[in-house]
PDB file of C-alpha atoms and ligand atoms in Angstrom:
ATOM      1  CA  UNK K   1      15.412   6.233  53.880  1.00 48.00           C
ATOM      2  CA  UNK K   2      15.180   5.192  50.494  1.00 52.00           C
ATOM      3  CA  UNK K   3      17.388   3.001  50.606  1.00 55.00           C
ATOM      4  CA  UNK K   4      16.548   0.975  53.597  1.00 57.00           C
ATOM      5  CA  UNK K   5      13.756   0.038  51.539  1.00 59.00           C
ATOM      6  CA  UNK K   6      15.533  -0.848  48.705  1.00 71.00           C
ATOM      7  CA  UNK K   7      17.372  -3.572  50.977  1.00 77.00           C
ATOM      8  CA  UNK K   8      13.493  -5.455  50.341  1.00 82.00           C
ATOM      9  CA  UNK K   9      14.242  -5.757  46.770  1.00 84.00           C
ATOM     10  CA  UNK K  10      16.844  -6.681  43.728  1.00 86.00           C
ATOM     11  CA  UNK K  11      15.095  -4.471  41.762  1.00 94.00           C
ATOM     12  CA  UNK K  12      17.077  -0.878  40.889  1.00 94.00           C
ATOM     13  CA  UNK K  13      13.783   1.777  40.741  1.00 95.00           C
ATOM     14  CA  UNK K  14      14.053   2.411  37.373  1.00 96.00           C
ATOM     15  CA  UNK K  15      13.926  -1.458  36.200  1.00 97.00           C
ATOM     16  CA  UNK K  16      11.157  -1.675  39.124  1.00 97.00           C
ATOM     17  CA  UNK K  17       9.519   1.413  36.952  1.00 98.00           C
ATOM     18  CA  UNK K  18      10.171   0.421  33.479  1.00 98.00           C
ATOM     19  CA  UNK K  19       8.844  -3.158  34.953  1.00 98.00           C
ATOM     20  CA  UNK K  20       5.617  -1.653  36.278  1.00 98.00           C
ATOM     21  CA  UNK K  21       5.248   0.405  33.144  1.00 98.00           C
ATOM     22  CA  UNK K  22       5.507  -3.218  30.577  1.00 98.00           C
ATOM     23  CA  UNK K  23       2.627  -4.019  33.610  1.00 98.00           C
ATOM     24  CA  UNK K  24       0.599  -1.043  31.914  1.00 98.00           C
ATOM     25  CA  UNK K  25       1.547  -1.626  28.569  1.00 98.00           C
ATOM     26  CA  UNK K  26       0.949  -5.354  28.701  1.00 98.00           C
ATOM     27  CA  UNK K  27      -2.853  -4.786  30.348  1.00 98.00           C
ATOM     28  CA  UNK K  28      -3.100  -1.644  27.814  1.00 98.00           C
ATOM     29  CA  UNK K  29      -2.776  -4.363  25.286  1.00 98.00           C
ATOM     30  CA  UNK K  30      -5.039  -6.827  26.477  1.00 98.00           C
ATOM     31  CA  UNK K  31      -8.045  -4.116  26.641  1.00 98.00           C
ATOM     32  CA  UNK K  32      -7.058  -3.089  23.106  1.00 98.00           C
ATOM     33  CA  UNK K  33      -7.124  -6.887  21.616  1.00 98.00           C
ATOM     34  CA  UNK K  34     -10.660  -6.782  23.576  1.00 98.00           C
ATOM     35  CA  UNK K  35     -12.044  -3.806  21.487  1.00 98.00           C
ATOM     36  CA  UNK K  36     -11.250  -5.646  18.305  1.00 98.00           C
ATOM     37  CA  UNK K  37     -12.546  -8.963  18.894  1.00 98.00           C
ATOM     38  CA  UNK K  38     -15.499  -6.865  19.430  1.00 98.00           C
ATOM     39  CA  UNK K  39     -15.130  -4.765  16.585  1.00 98.00           C
ATOM     40  CA  UNK K  40     -14.529  -8.466  14.638  1.00 98.00           C
ATOM     41  CA  UNK K  41     -17.359  -9.507  16.016  1.00 98.00           C
ATOM     42  CA  UNK K  42     -20.082  -6.364  14.858  1.00 98.00           C
ATOM     43  CA  UNK K  43     -18.213  -7.021  11.085  1.00 97.00           C
ATOM     44  CA  UNK K  44     -19.459 -10.505  11.421  1.00 97.00           C
ATOM     45  CA  UNK K  45     -15.868 -11.815  11.242  1.00 98.00           C
ATOM     46  CA  UNK K  46     -16.297 -15.424  13.847  1.00 97.00           C
ATOM     47  CA  UNK K  47     -12.915 -15.978  13.833  1.00 98.00           C
ATOM     48  CA  UNK K  48     -10.854 -13.289  14.027  1.00 98.00           C
ATOM     49  CA  UNK K  49     -13.334 -12.899  17.228  1.00 98.00           C
ATOM     50  CA  UNK K  50     -11.949 -15.518  18.552  1.00 98.00           C
ATOM     51  CA  UNK K  51      -8.365 -14.394  17.810  1.00 97.00           C
ATOM     52  CA  UNK K  52      -8.594 -11.543  19.442  1.00 98.00           C
ATOM     53  CA  UNK K  53     -10.254 -12.737  22.903  1.00 98.00           C
ATOM     54  CA  UNK K  54      -7.464 -15.006  22.651  1.00 97.00           C
ATOM     55  CA  UNK K  55      -4.974 -12.433  22.189  1.00 98.00           C
ATOM     56  CA  UNK K  56      -6.503 -10.345  25.616  1.00 98.00           C
ATOM     57  CA  UNK K  57      -6.055 -12.781  27.712  1.00 98.00           C
ATOM     58  CA  UNK K  58      -2.730 -14.209  26.630  1.00 98.00           C
ATOM     59  CA  UNK K  59      -2.354 -10.081  27.190  1.00 98.00           C
ATOM     60  CA  UNK K  60      -3.460 -10.168  30.928  1.00 98.00           C
ATOM     61  CA  UNK K  61      -1.387 -13.336  31.078  1.00 98.00           C
ATOM     62  CA  UNK K  62       2.098 -11.863  30.309  1.00 98.00           C
ATOM     63  CA  UNK K  63       0.860  -8.782  32.396  1.00 98.00           C
ATOM     64  CA  UNK K  64       0.757 -10.888  35.328  1.00 98.00           C
ATOM     65  CA  UNK K  65       3.763 -12.605  34.656  1.00 98.00           C
ATOM     66  CA  UNK K  66       5.534  -9.420  34.939  1.00 98.00           C
ATOM     67  CA  UNK K  67       3.618  -8.558  38.154  1.00 98.00           C
ATOM     68  CA  UNK K  68       4.317 -11.576  39.497  1.00 98.00           C
ATOM     69  CA  UNK K  69       8.026 -11.304  38.943  1.00 98.00           C
ATOM     70  CA  UNK K  70       7.888  -7.906  40.292  1.00 97.00           C
ATOM     71  CA  UNK K  71       6.740  -8.945  43.806  1.00 96.00           C
ATOM     72  CA  UNK K  72       8.266 -12.260  43.829  1.00 95.00           C
ATOM     73  CA  UNK K  73      11.574  -9.444  43.258  1.00 95.00           C
ATOM     74  CA  UNK K  74      10.847  -7.871  46.474  1.00 94.00           C
ATOM     75  CA  UNK K  75       9.103  -5.272  44.795  1.00 95.00           C
ATOM     76  CA  UNK K  76       6.078  -3.023  44.782  1.00 96.00           C
ATOM     77  CA  UNK K  77       3.494  -3.902  41.296  1.00 97.00           C
ATOM     78  CA  UNK K  78       1.196  -1.524  40.793  1.00 97.00           C
ATOM     79  CA  UNK K  79      -1.823  -2.508  39.722  1.00 97.00           C
ATOM     80  CA  UNK K  80      -2.613  -0.490  36.134  1.00 97.00           C
ATOM     81  CA  UNK K  81      -4.797   2.126  35.207  1.00 96.00           C
ATOM     82  CA  UNK K  82      -5.914   1.384  31.519  1.00 97.00           C
ATOM     83  CA  UNK K  83      -7.150   4.266  29.509  1.00 96.00           C
ATOM     84  CA  UNK K  84      -8.169   5.395  25.949  1.00 97.00           C
ATOM     85  CA  UNK K  85      -8.528   2.319  24.503  1.00 98.00           C
ATOM     86  CA  UNK K  86      -9.587   2.704  21.212  1.00 97.00           C
ATOM     87  CA  UNK K  87     -13.103   1.212  20.421  1.00 97.00           C
ATOM     88  CA  UNK K  88     -12.938   1.414  16.874  1.00 96.00           C
ATOM     89  CA  UNK K  89     -10.528   0.650  13.961  1.00 97.00           C
ATOM     90  CA  UNK K  90     -10.513   2.141  10.052  1.00 96.00           C
ATOM     91  CA  UNK K  91     -11.248  -1.526   8.967  1.00 97.00           C
ATOM     92  CA  UNK K  92     -11.396  -5.450   9.331  1.00 98.00           C
ATOM     93  CA  UNK K  93      -7.530  -5.246   7.597  1.00 98.00           C
ATOM     94  CA  UNK K  94      -6.609  -1.551   9.839  1.00 98.00           C
ATOM     95  CA  UNK K  95      -7.790  -4.132  12.735  1.00 98.00           C
ATOM     96  CA  UNK K  96      -4.966  -6.406  12.098  1.00 98.00           C
ATOM     97  CA  UNK K  97      -2.525  -4.050  11.002  1.00 98.00           C
ATOM     98  CA  UNK K  98      -2.765  -2.388  14.168  1.00 98.00           C
ATOM     99  CA  UNK K  99      -2.482  -5.254  15.792  1.00 98.00           C
ATOM    100  CA  UNK K 100       1.006  -5.323  14.066  1.00 98.00           C
ATOM    101  CA  UNK K 101       2.114  -2.030  15.071  1.00 98.00           C
ATOM    102  CA  UNK K 102       0.656  -2.773  18.857  1.00 98.00           C
ATOM    103  CA  UNK K 103       3.469  -5.435  18.821  1.00 98.00           C
ATOM    104  CA  UNK K 104       6.055  -3.841  17.247  1.00 98.00           C
ATOM    105  CA  UNK K 105       5.749  -1.494  20.286  1.00 98.00           C
ATOM    106  CA  UNK K 106       5.485  -4.139  23.201  1.00 98.00           C
ATOM    107  CA  UNK K 107       8.671  -5.387  21.492  1.00 98.00           C
ATOM    108  CA  UNK K 108      10.883  -2.057  21.590  1.00 98.00           C
ATOM    109  CA  UNK K 109       9.538  -1.630  25.074  1.00 98.00           C
ATOM    110  CA  UNK K 110      11.117  -5.481  26.410  1.00 98.00           C
ATOM    111  CA  UNK K 111      13.646  -4.693  24.294  1.00 98.00           C
ATOM    112  CA  UNK K 112      14.333  -1.336  26.452  1.00 98.00           C
ATOM    113  CA  UNK K 113      14.381  -2.806  29.817  1.00 98.00           C
ATOM    114  CA  UNK K 114      16.728  -6.001  28.911  1.00 98.00           C
ATOM    115  CA  UNK K 115      18.905  -3.359  27.768  1.00 98.00           C
ATOM    116  CA  UNK K 116      18.456  -1.602  30.921  1.00 97.00           C
ATOM    117  CA  UNK K 117      19.027  -4.425  32.396  1.00 97.00           C
ATOM    118  CA  UNK K 118      22.231  -5.848  31.415  1.00 97.00           C
ATOM    119  CA  UNK K 119      23.764  -2.395  31.900  1.00 97.00           C
ATOM    120  CA  UNK K 120      22.339  -2.528  35.417  1.00 95.00           C
ATOM    121  CA  UNK K 121      24.125  -5.691  36.110  1.00 95.00           C
ATOM    122  CA  UNK K 122      20.829  -7.034  36.751  1.00 96.00           C
ATOM    123  CA  UNK K 123      20.839 -10.002  34.783  1.00 96.00           C
ATOM    124  CA  UNK K 124      17.870 -11.838  36.777  1.00 96.00           C
ATOM    125  CA  UNK K 125      15.989  -9.890  34.973  1.00 98.00           C
ATOM    126  CA  UNK K 126      17.574  -9.508  31.459  1.00 98.00           C
ATOM    127  CA  UNK K 127      17.339 -13.794  31.843  1.00 98.00           C
ATOM    128  CA  UNK K 128      13.461 -13.417  33.577  1.00 98.00           C
ATOM    129  CA  UNK K 129      12.464 -11.066  30.450  1.00 98.00           C
ATOM    130  CA  UNK K 130      14.421 -13.681  27.688  1.00 98.00           C
ATOM    131  CA  UNK K 131      11.155 -15.428  27.697  1.00 98.00           C
ATOM    132  CA  UNK K 132       9.366 -12.083  26.326  1.00 98.00           C
ATOM    133  CA  UNK K 133      12.133 -12.074  23.968  1.00 98.00           C
ATOM    134  CA  UNK K 134      11.418 -14.779  22.455  1.00 96.00           C
ATOM    135  CA  UNK K 135       7.139 -14.005  22.605  1.00 96.00           C
ATOM    136  CA  UNK K 136       7.741 -10.773  20.401  1.00 96.00           C
ATOM    137  CA  UNK K 137       9.370 -12.237  17.951  1.00 95.00           C
ATOM    138  CA  UNK K 138       6.618 -15.168  17.510  1.00 95.00           C
ATOM    139  CA  UNK K 139       3.984 -12.250  18.329  1.00 96.00           C
ATOM    140  CA  UNK K 140       5.472  -9.969  15.719  1.00 96.00           C
ATOM    141  CA  UNK K 141       5.983 -12.836  12.885  1.00 96.00           C
ATOM    142  CA  UNK K 142       2.735 -14.499  13.106  1.00 96.00           C
ATOM    143  CA  UNK K 143       0.732 -10.811  13.126  1.00 97.00           C
ATOM    144  CA  UNK K 144       3.124  -9.490   9.644  1.00 97.00           C
ATOM    145  CA  UNK K 145       1.799 -12.708   8.404  1.00 97.00           C
ATOM    146  CA  UNK K 146      -1.938 -12.304   9.382  1.00 97.00           C
ATOM    147  CA  UNK K 147      -1.436  -8.538   7.562  1.00 98.00           C
ATOM    148  CA  UNK K 148       0.180 -10.300   4.862  1.00 97.00           C
ATOM    149  CA  UNK K 149      -2.737 -12.878   3.999  1.00 97.00           C
ATOM    150  CA  UNK K 150      -4.960  -9.344   2.876  1.00 97.00           C
ATOM    151  CA  UNK K 151      -2.999  -9.193  -0.070  1.00 96.00           C
ATOM    152  CA  UNK K 152      -2.285 -12.642  -0.788  1.00 96.00           C
ATOM    153  CA  UNK K 153      -6.156 -13.568  -0.815  1.00 97.00           C
ATOM    154  CA  UNK K 154      -7.042 -10.055  -1.628  1.00 96.00           C
ATOM    155  CA  UNK K 155     -10.314  -8.685  -0.304  1.00 96.00           C
ATOM    156  CA  UNK K 156     -12.285  -8.948  -2.809  1.00 95.00           C
ATOM    157  CA  UNK K 157     -15.610 -11.024  -3.437  1.00 94.00           C
ATOM    158  CA  UNK K 158     -15.850 -14.019  -0.465  1.00 96.00           C
ATOM    159  CA  UNK K 159     -11.854 -13.076   0.137  1.00 97.00           C
ATOM    160  CA  UNK K 160     -12.553 -11.612   3.344  1.00 97.00           C
ATOM    161  CA  UNK K 161     -14.343 -14.652   4.757  1.00 97.00           C
ATOM    162  CA  UNK K 162     -11.441 -16.664   3.573  1.00 97.00           C
ATOM    163  CA  UNK K 163      -8.893 -14.070   5.271  1.00 98.00           C
ATOM    164  CA  UNK K 164     -11.168 -15.073   8.433  1.00 98.00           C
ATOM    165  CA  UNK K 165     -10.923 -18.617   7.803  1.00 97.00           C
ATOM    166  CA  UNK K 166      -6.997 -18.375   7.733  1.00 97.00           C
ATOM    167  CA  UNK K 167      -6.486 -15.795  10.869  1.00 95.00           C
ATOM    168  CA  UNK K 168      -6.576 -18.725  13.319  1.00 87.00           C
ATOM    169  CA  UNK K 169      -4.330 -21.000  11.830  1.00 92.00           C
ATOM    170  CA  UNK K 170      -1.051 -19.013  11.360  1.00 92.00           C
ATOM    171  CA  UNK K 171       1.601 -20.039  13.476  1.00 89.00           C
ATOM    172  CA  UNK K 172       5.320 -19.189  14.033  1.00 86.00           C
ATOM    173  CA  UNK K 173       7.855 -20.960  11.999  1.00 83.00           C
ATOM    174  CA  UNK K 174       9.871 -23.704  12.561  1.00 84.00           C
ATOM    175  CA  UNK K 175      13.016 -21.463  14.363  1.00 84.00           C
ATOM    176  CA  UNK K 176      10.809 -19.934  16.786  1.00 80.00           C
ATOM    177  CA  UNK K 177       9.243 -22.883  18.085  1.00 75.00           C
ATOM    178  CA  UNK K 178      10.302 -24.253  21.312  1.00 65.00           C
TER     179      UNK K 178
HETATM  180 FE1  FEO Z   1       2.501  -9.065  25.586  1.00 97.79          FE
HETATM  181 FE2  FEO Z   1       2.106  -9.476  22.529  1.00 97.79          FE
HETATM  182  O1  FEO Z   1       2.707  -8.246  24.231  1.00 97.79           O
END
């Protein structure tokens, strides 16, 4: 029976499960970024608030991209249940450190699926995920740069205000641009 069902999809059960886990992870990232936006808003950092709203949208688009890929490959995408979203963060700096950690975890998860896809000979999935590999490279780079602002500018005096001004101006280096 199982084999008959699998005939409808080119995805193996393992890959489909990993992709659905990734759908969930992107949905959770989106929800966490939303909480980060609210946190920055409470602290009065306007640019950071807007930045995190934008990140929340981006993560939702990542979730949809994978969700649709599973469906297009004949699999069964699962609408994710998102639980345990943190609403509080240690500090203004802490929120950016948490964002960097989150991106590092996403990179690891994407790499794991790519490795598994190659191992199984599922080149379509490996190929599809290359976009995410590049995206994560950029996301990690810019997330690190944002954390570094706290050391480069410093938080004293108008430091935090200046950091907030710079947050949305950080982009990827030329080597990572498409
Ligand atoms: Fe879609 Fe930045 O994780």
